[in-house]
Amino acid sequence: MNTSPRPAATAAKAEAQSSGGASLFSVLVIILAFIVSVVVYKFVLGDGSHFQGGDHKNNPMAGDYLGIVYKGGVIVPILMTMLLCVITFSIERALTISKAKGSKSIESFVRSVRQKLNANDINGALAVCDQQKGSVANVVKAGLLKYNEMSRETSMGTDQRVLAIQKEIEESTALELPMLEKNLVIISTLASIATLTGLLGTVFGMINAFAALAQAGSPDAVALANGISEALINTALGIGTSALAIVAYNYFTSKIDELTYSIDEAGFSIIQTFAGQHGSNAGQPVRTV
């Protein structure tokens, strides 16, 4: 007997549509970041005013960091694209997770729901969810609505009704959590490949440096310096981008874990309250997964 009011096919379709929208957004961000990076590299960093004689093929002006970064070579716009992607997706995740929390702090919301449940005020708990909004409130509200439905159900045993409420909370959580975790895989991937890309640029720079040393006669000091500069610039950009991505990924993962814990805590309170009010097995805790 399927006690869930949400058909599985509808839930799967909604999740697929949401995933498709997120994928399109990710592709557009990456493409736009690459275009912006190339434009900045060619027309801002490569502007003649940053170089001696007004030519980007010459050495940068003394202390001109824009010209120095330009000398990092063709890997620089790729690393800039990764940096822009990390920043963009971090901002997007911060806004999404902040919206998922709702209008008040999660701790205050869970505390209010527990107080309403302890007073057996289900309608009051629903009102708190309506005021809070966000992903956590949506999951808790789904559990409370199922609570009301199971309270009127007389053809099922207490254990079956408790399991129905637990299943509703689990299904609602499964629909909400993917929205919170979208694009995190991109951030984690950039954390890994940014360093490798920076090392690739370092290798290219060192190749140019040793090529300058290998010339017959006196080595080309300018070419040698440019090759070493290219290597160090790519190393710095790669490590910096990777470090930023790692910090962002760990921060957002911890925030999602906090939301998940809050959902589990509120769901546990709902199930325990129902078991206490509608059965004799209140002393047997039933935890959500």
mmCIF file with all atom_site columns, N, CA and C in Angstrom, residues 100-138:
data_model
loop_
_atom_site.group_PDB
_atom_site.id
_atom_site.type_symbol
_atom_site.label_atom_id
_atom_site.label_alt_id
_atom_site.label_comp_id
_atom_site.label_asym_id
_atom_site.label_entity_id
_atom_site.label_seq_id
_atom_site.pdbx_PDB_ins_code
_atom_site.Cartn_x
_atom_site.Cartn_y
_atom_site.Cartn_z
_atom_site.occupancy
_atom_site.B_iso_or_equiv
_atom_site.pdbx_formal_charge
_atom_site.auth_seq_id
_atom_site.auth_comp_id
_atom_site.auth_asym_id
_atom_site.auth_atom_id
_atom_site.pdbx_PDB_model_num
ATOM 1   N N  . ALA A 1 100 ? 17.930 28.047 1.435  1.00 0.00 ? 100 ALA A N  1
ATOM 2   C CA . ALA A 1 100 ? 17.444 26.769 1.971  1.00 0.00 ? 100 ALA A CA 1
ATOM 3   C C  . ALA A 1 100 ? 17.266 26.825 3.480  1.00 0.00 ? 100 ALA A C  1
ATOM 4   N N  . LYS A 1 101 ? 18.063 27.644 4.152  1.00 0.00 ? 101 LYS A N  1
ATOM 5   C CA . LYS A 1 101 ? 17.925 27.771 5.609  1.00 0.00 ? 101 LYS A CA 1
ATOM 6   C C  . LYS A 1 101 ? 16.592 28.387 5.999  1.00 0.00 ? 101 LYS A C  1
ATOM 7   N N  . GLY A 1 102 ? 16.139 29.330 5.221  1.00 0.00 ? 102 GLY A N  1
ATOM 8   C CA . GLY A 1 102 ? 14.885 29.998 5.542  1.00 0.00 ? 102 GLY A CA 1
ATOM 9   C C  . GLY A 1 102 ? 15.100 31.368 6.153  1.00 0.00 ? 102 GLY A C  1
ATOM 10  N N  . SER A 1 103 ? 14.036 31.909 6.712  1.00 0.00 ? 103 SER A N  1
ATOM 11  C CA . SER A 1 103 ? 14.067 33.286 7.199  1.00 0.00 ? 103 SER A CA 1
ATOM 12  C C  . SER A 1 103 ? 14.775 33.433 8.532  1.00 0.00 ? 103 SER A C  1
ATOM 13  N N  . LYS A 1 104 ? 14.734 32.414 9.386  1.00 0.00 ? 104 LYS A N  1
ATOM 14  C CA . LYS A 1 104 ? 15.376 32.469 10.692 1.00 0.00 ? 104 LYS A CA 1
ATOM 15  C C  . LYS A 1 104 ? 16.500 31.444 10.751 1.00 0.00 ? 104 LYS A C  1
ATOM 16  N N  . SER A 1 105 ? 17.227 31.459 11.869 1.00 0.00 ? 105 SER A N  1
ATOM 17  C CA . SER A 1 105 ? 18.292 30.483 12.047 1.00 0.00 ? 105 SER A CA 1
ATOM 18  C C  . SER A 1 105 ? 17.694 29.079 12.160 1.00 0.00 ? 105 SER A C  1
ATOM 19  N N  . ILE A 1 106 ? 18.457 28.078 11.707 1.00 0.00 ? 106 ILE A N  1
ATOM 20  C CA . ILE A 1 106 ? 17.987 26.702 11.743 1.00 0.00 ? 106 ILE A CA 1
ATOM 21  C C  . ILE A 1 106 ? 17.750 26.250 13.184 1.00 0.00 ? 106 ILE A C  1
ATOM 22  N N  . GLU A 1 107 ? 18.643 26.630 14.086 1.00 0.00 ? 107 GLU A N  1
ATOM 23  C CA . GLU A 1 107 ? 18.496 26.224 15.485 1.00 0.00 ? 107 GLU A CA 1
ATOM 24  C C  . GLU A 1 107 ? 17.194 26.745 16.075 1.00 0.00 ? 107 GLU A C  1
ATOM 25  N N  . SER A 1 108 ? 16.885 28.009 15.788 1.00 0.00 ? 108 SER A N  1
ATOM 26  C CA . SER A 1 108 ? 15.651 28.595 16.300 1.00 0.00 ? 108 SER A CA 1
ATOM 27  C C  . SER A 1 108 ? 14.424 27.915 15.710 1.00 0.00 ? 108 SER A C  1
ATOM 28  N N  . PHE A 1 109 ? 14.496 27.589 14.418 1.00 0.00 ? 109 PHE A N  1
ATOM 29  C CA . PHE A 1 109 ? 13.373 26.935 13.759 1.00 0.00 ? 109 PHE A CA 1
ATOM 30  C C  . PHE A 1 109 ? 13.115 25.546 14.348 1.00 0.00 ? 109 PHE A C  1
ATOM 31  N N  . VAL A 1 110 ? 14.167 24.749 14.471 1.00 0.00 ? 110 VAL A N  1
ATOM 32  C CA . VAL A 1 110 ? 14.006 23.400 15.016 1.00 0.00 ? 110 VAL A CA 1
ATOM 33  C C  . VAL A 1 110 ? 13.498 23.462 16.456 1.00 0.00 ? 110 VAL A C  1
ATOM 34  N N  . ARG A 1 111 ? 13.995 24.419 17.233 1.00 0.00 ? 111 ARG A N  1
ATOM 35  C CA . ARG A 1 111 ? 13.542 24.571 18.609 1.00 0.00 ? 111 ARG A CA 1
ATOM 36  C C  . ARG A 1 111 ? 12.051 24.905 18.656 1.00 0.00 ? 111 ARG A C  1
ATOM 37  N N  . SER A 1 112 ? 11.602 25.788 17.764 1.00 0.00 ? 112 SER A N  1
ATOM 38  C CA . SER A 1 112 ? 10.181 26.154 17.743 1.00 0.00 ? 112 SER A CA 1
ATOM 39  C C  . SER A 1 112 ? 9.309  24.960 17.353 1.00 0.00 ? 112 SER A C  1
ATOM 40  N N  . VAL A 1 113 ? 9.756  24.188 16.366 1.00 0.00 ? 113 VAL A N  1
ATOM 41  C CA . VAL A 1 113 ? 8.994  23.013 15.952 1.00 0.00 ? 113 VAL A CA 1
ATOM 42  C C  . VAL A 1 113 ? 8.898  22.002 17.080 1.00 0.00 ? 113 VAL A C  1
ATOM 43  N N  . ARG A 1 114 ? 9.983  21.781 17.783 1.00 0.00 ? 114 ARG A N  1
ATOM 44  C CA . ARG A 1 114 ? 9.977  20.823 18.893 1.00 0.00 ? 114 ARG A CA 1
ATOM 45  C C  . ARG A 1 114 ? 9.047  21.283 20.012 1.00 0.00 ? 114 ARG A C  1
ATOM 46  N N  . GLN A 1 115 ? 9.044  22.582 20.271 1.00 0.00 ? 115 GLN A N  1
ATOM 47  C CA . GLN A 1 115 ? 8.147  23.100 21.309 1.00 0.00 ? 115 GLN A CA 1
ATOM 48  C C  . GLN A 1 115 ? 6.690  22.894 20.923 1.00 0.00 ? 115 GLN A C  1
ATOM 49  N N  . LYS A 1 116 ? 6.372  23.152 19.656 1.00 0.00 ? 116 LYS A N  1
ATOM 50  C CA . LYS A 1 116 ? 5.000  22.938 19.199 1.00 0.00 ? 116 LYS A CA 1
ATOM 51  C C  . LYS A 1 116 ? 4.622  21.459 19.251 1.00 0.00 ? 116 LYS A C  1
ATOM 52  N N  . LEU A 1 117 ? 5.555  20.596 18.892 1.00 0.00 ? 117 LEU A N  1
ATOM 53  C CA . LEU A 1 117 ? 5.273  19.158 18.932 1.00 0.00 ? 117 LEU A CA 1
ATOM 54  C C  . LEU A 1 117 ? 5.089  18.672 20.365 1.00 0.00 ? 117 LEU A C  1
ATOM 55  N N  . ASN A 1 118 ? 5.914  19.169 21.277 1.00 0.00 ? 118 ASN A N  1
ATOM 56  C CA . ASN A 1 118 ? 5.779  18.767 22.678 1.00 0.00 ? 118 ASN A CA 1
ATOM 57  C C  . ASN A 1 118 ? 4.435  19.191 23.252 1.00 0.00 ? 118 ASN A C  1
ATOM 58  N N  . ALA A 1 119 ? 3.901  20.307 22.725 1.00 0.00 ? 119 ALA A N  1
ATOM 59  C CA . ALA A 1 119 ? 2.584  20.773 23.150 1.00 0.00 ? 119 ALA A CA 1
ATOM 60  C C  . ALA A 1 119 ? 1.471  20.155 22.316 1.00 0.00 ? 119 ALA A C  1
ATOM 61  N N  . ASN A 1 120 ? 1.827  19.226 21.406 1.00 0.00 ? 120 ASN A N  1
ATOM 62  C CA . ASN A 1 120 ? 0.868  18.570 20.509 1.00 0.00 ? 120 ASN A CA 1
ATOM 63  C C  . ASN A 1 120 ? 0.107  19.577 19.648 1.00 0.00 ? 120 ASN A C  1
ATOM 64  N N  . ASP A 1 121 ? 0.800  20.663 19.296 1.00 0.00 ? 121 ASP A N  1
ATOM 65  C CA . ASP A 1 121 ? 0.213  21.716 18.460 1.00 0.00 ? 121 ASP A CA 1
ATOM 66  C C  . ASP A 1 121 ? 0.756  21.563 17.039 1.00 0.00 ? 121 ASP A C  1
ATOM 67  N N  . ILE A 1 122 ? 0.153  20.633 16.283 1.00 0.00 ? 122 ILE A N  1
ATOM 68  C CA . ILE A 1 122 ? 0.649  20.359 14.929 1.00 0.00 ? 122 ILE A CA 1
ATOM 69  C C  . ILE A 1 122 ? 0.390  21.549 14.000 1.00 0.00 ? 122 ILE A C  1
ATOM 70  N N  . ASN A 1 123 ? -0.780 22.164 14.139 1.00 0.00 ? 123 ASN A N  1
ATOM 71  C CA . ASN A 1 123 ? -1.087 23.327 13.309 1.00 0.00 ? 123 ASN A CA 1
ATOM 72  C C  . ASN A 1 123 ? -0.114 24.473 13.574 1.00 0.00 ? 123 ASN A C  1
ATOM 73  N N  . GLY A 1 124 ? 0.257  24.631 14.843 1.00 0.00 ? 124 GLY A N  1
ATOM 74  C CA . GLY A 1 124 ? 1.251  25.651 15.174 1.00 0.00 ? 124 GLY A CA 1
ATOM 75  C C  . GLY A 1 124 ? 2.601  25.345 14.556 1.00 0.00 ? 124 GLY A C  1
ATOM 76  N N  . ALA A 1 125 ? 2.985  24.055 14.535 1.00 0.00 ? 125 ALA A N  1
ATOM 77  C CA . ALA A 1 125 ? 4.243  23.660 13.904 1.00 0.00 ? 125 ALA A CA 1
ATOM 78  C C  . ALA A 1 125 ? 4.204  23.914 12.405 1.00 0.00 ? 125 ALA A C  1
ATOM 79  N N  . LEU A 1 126 ? 3.041  23.659 11.782 1.00 0.00 ? 126 LEU A N  1
ATOM 80  C CA . LEU A 1 126 ? 2.892  23.952 10.348 1.00 0.00 ? 126 LEU A CA 1
ATOM 81  C C  . LEU A 1 126 ? 3.017  25.444 10.075 1.00 0.00 ? 126 LEU A C  1
ATOM 82  N N  . ALA A 1 127 ? 2.464  26.259 10.973 1.00 0.00 ? 127 ALA A N  1
ATOM 83  C CA . ALA A 1 127 ? 2.567  27.705 10.808 1.00 0.00 ? 127 ALA A CA 1
ATOM 84  C C  . ALA A 1 127 ? 4.020  28.164 10.914 1.00 0.00 ? 127 ALA A C  1
ATOM 85  N N  . VAL A 1 128 ? 4.780  27.530 11.808 1.00 0.00 ? 128 VAL A N  1
ATOM 86  C CA . VAL A 1 128 ? 6.203  27.857 11.930 1.00 0.00 ? 128 VAL A CA 1
ATOM 87  C C  . VAL A 1 128 ? 6.935  27.525 10.634 1.00 0.00 ? 128 VAL A C  1
ATOM 88  N N  . CYS A 1 129 ? 6.573  26.399 10.008 1.00 0.00 ? 129 CYS A N  1
ATOM 89  C CA . CYS A 1 129 ? 7.189  26.011 8.729  1.00 0.00 ? 129 CYS A CA 1
ATOM 90  C C  . CYS A 1 129 ? 6.853  27.012 7.635  1.00 0.00 ? 129 CYS A C  1
ATOM 91  N N  . ASP A 1 130 ? 5.613  27.480 7.615  1.00 0.00 ? 130 ASP A N  1
ATOM 92  C CA . ASP A 1 130 ? 5.203  28.462 6.605  1.00 0.00 ? 130 ASP A CA 1
ATOM 93  C C  . ASP A 1 130 ? 5.963  29.773 6.776  1.00 0.00 ? 130 ASP A C  1
ATOM 94  N N  . GLN A 1 131 ? 6.253  30.131 8.009  1.00 0.00 ? 131 GLN A N  1
ATOM 95  C CA . GLN A 1 131 ? 6.998  31.361 8.264  1.00 0.00 ? 131 GLN A CA 1
ATOM 96  C C  . GLN A 1 131 ? 8.475  31.198 7.921  1.00 0.00 ? 131 GLN A C  1
ATOM 97  N N  . GLN A 1 132 ? 8.999  30.019 8.187  1.00 0.00 ? 132 GLN A N  1
ATOM 98  C CA . GLN A 1 132 ? 10.422 29.777 7.963  1.00 0.00 ? 132 GLN A CA 1
ATOM 99  C C  . GLN A 1 132 ? 10.778 29.686 6.488  1.00 0.00 ? 132 GLN A C  1
ATOM 100 N N  . LYS A 1 133 ? 10.013 28.883 5.731  1.00 0.00 ? 133 LYS A N  1
ATOM 101 C CA . LYS A 1 133 ? 10.280 28.614 4.314  1.00 0.00 ? 133 LYS A CA 1
ATOM 102 C C  . LYS A 1 133 ? 11.650 27.933 4.161  1.00 0.00 ? 133 LYS A C  1
ATOM 103 N N  . GLY A 1 134 ? 12.057 27.660 2.952  1.00 0.00 ? 134 GLY A N  1
ATOM 104 C CA . GLY A 1 134 ? 13.336 27.008 2.722  1.00 0.00 ? 134 GLY A CA 1
ATOM 105 C C  . GLY A 1 134 ? 13.227 25.494 2.673  1.00 0.00 ? 134 GLY A C  1
ATOM 106 N N  . SER A 1 135 ? 14.332 24.839 2.328  1.00 0.00 ? 135 SER A N  1
ATOM 107 C CA . SER A 1 135 ? 14.349 23.388 2.142  1.00 0.00 ? 135 SER A CA 1
ATOM 108 C C  . SER A 1 135 ? 14.070 22.629 3.430  1.00 0.00 ? 135 SER A C  1
ATOM 109 N N  . VAL A 1 136 ? 14.683 23.053 4.528  1.00 0.00 ? 136 VAL A N  1
ATOM 110 C CA . VAL A 1 136 ? 14.465 22.367 5.802  1.00 0.00 ? 136 VAL A CA 1
ATOM 111 C C  . VAL A 1 136 ? 13.001 22.452 6.209  1.00 0.00 ? 136 VAL A C  1
ATOM 112 N N  . ALA A 1 137 ? 12.409 23.629 6.088  1.00 0.00 ? 137 ALA A N  1
ATOM 113 C CA . ALA A 1 137 ? 11.002 23.796 6.435  1.00 0.00 ? 137 ALA A CA 1
ATOM 114 C C  . ALA A 1 137 ? 10.102 22.976 5.521  1.00 0.00 ? 137 ALA A C  1
ATOM 115 N N  . ASN A 1 138 ? 10.468 22.854 4.253  1.00 0.00 ? 138 ASN A N  1
ATOM 116 C CA . ASN A 1 138 ? 9.667  22.050 3.323  1.00 0.00 ? 138 ASN A CA 1
ATOM 117 C C  . ASN A 1 138 ? 9.630  20.588 3.745  1.00 0.00 ? 138 ASN A C  1
#
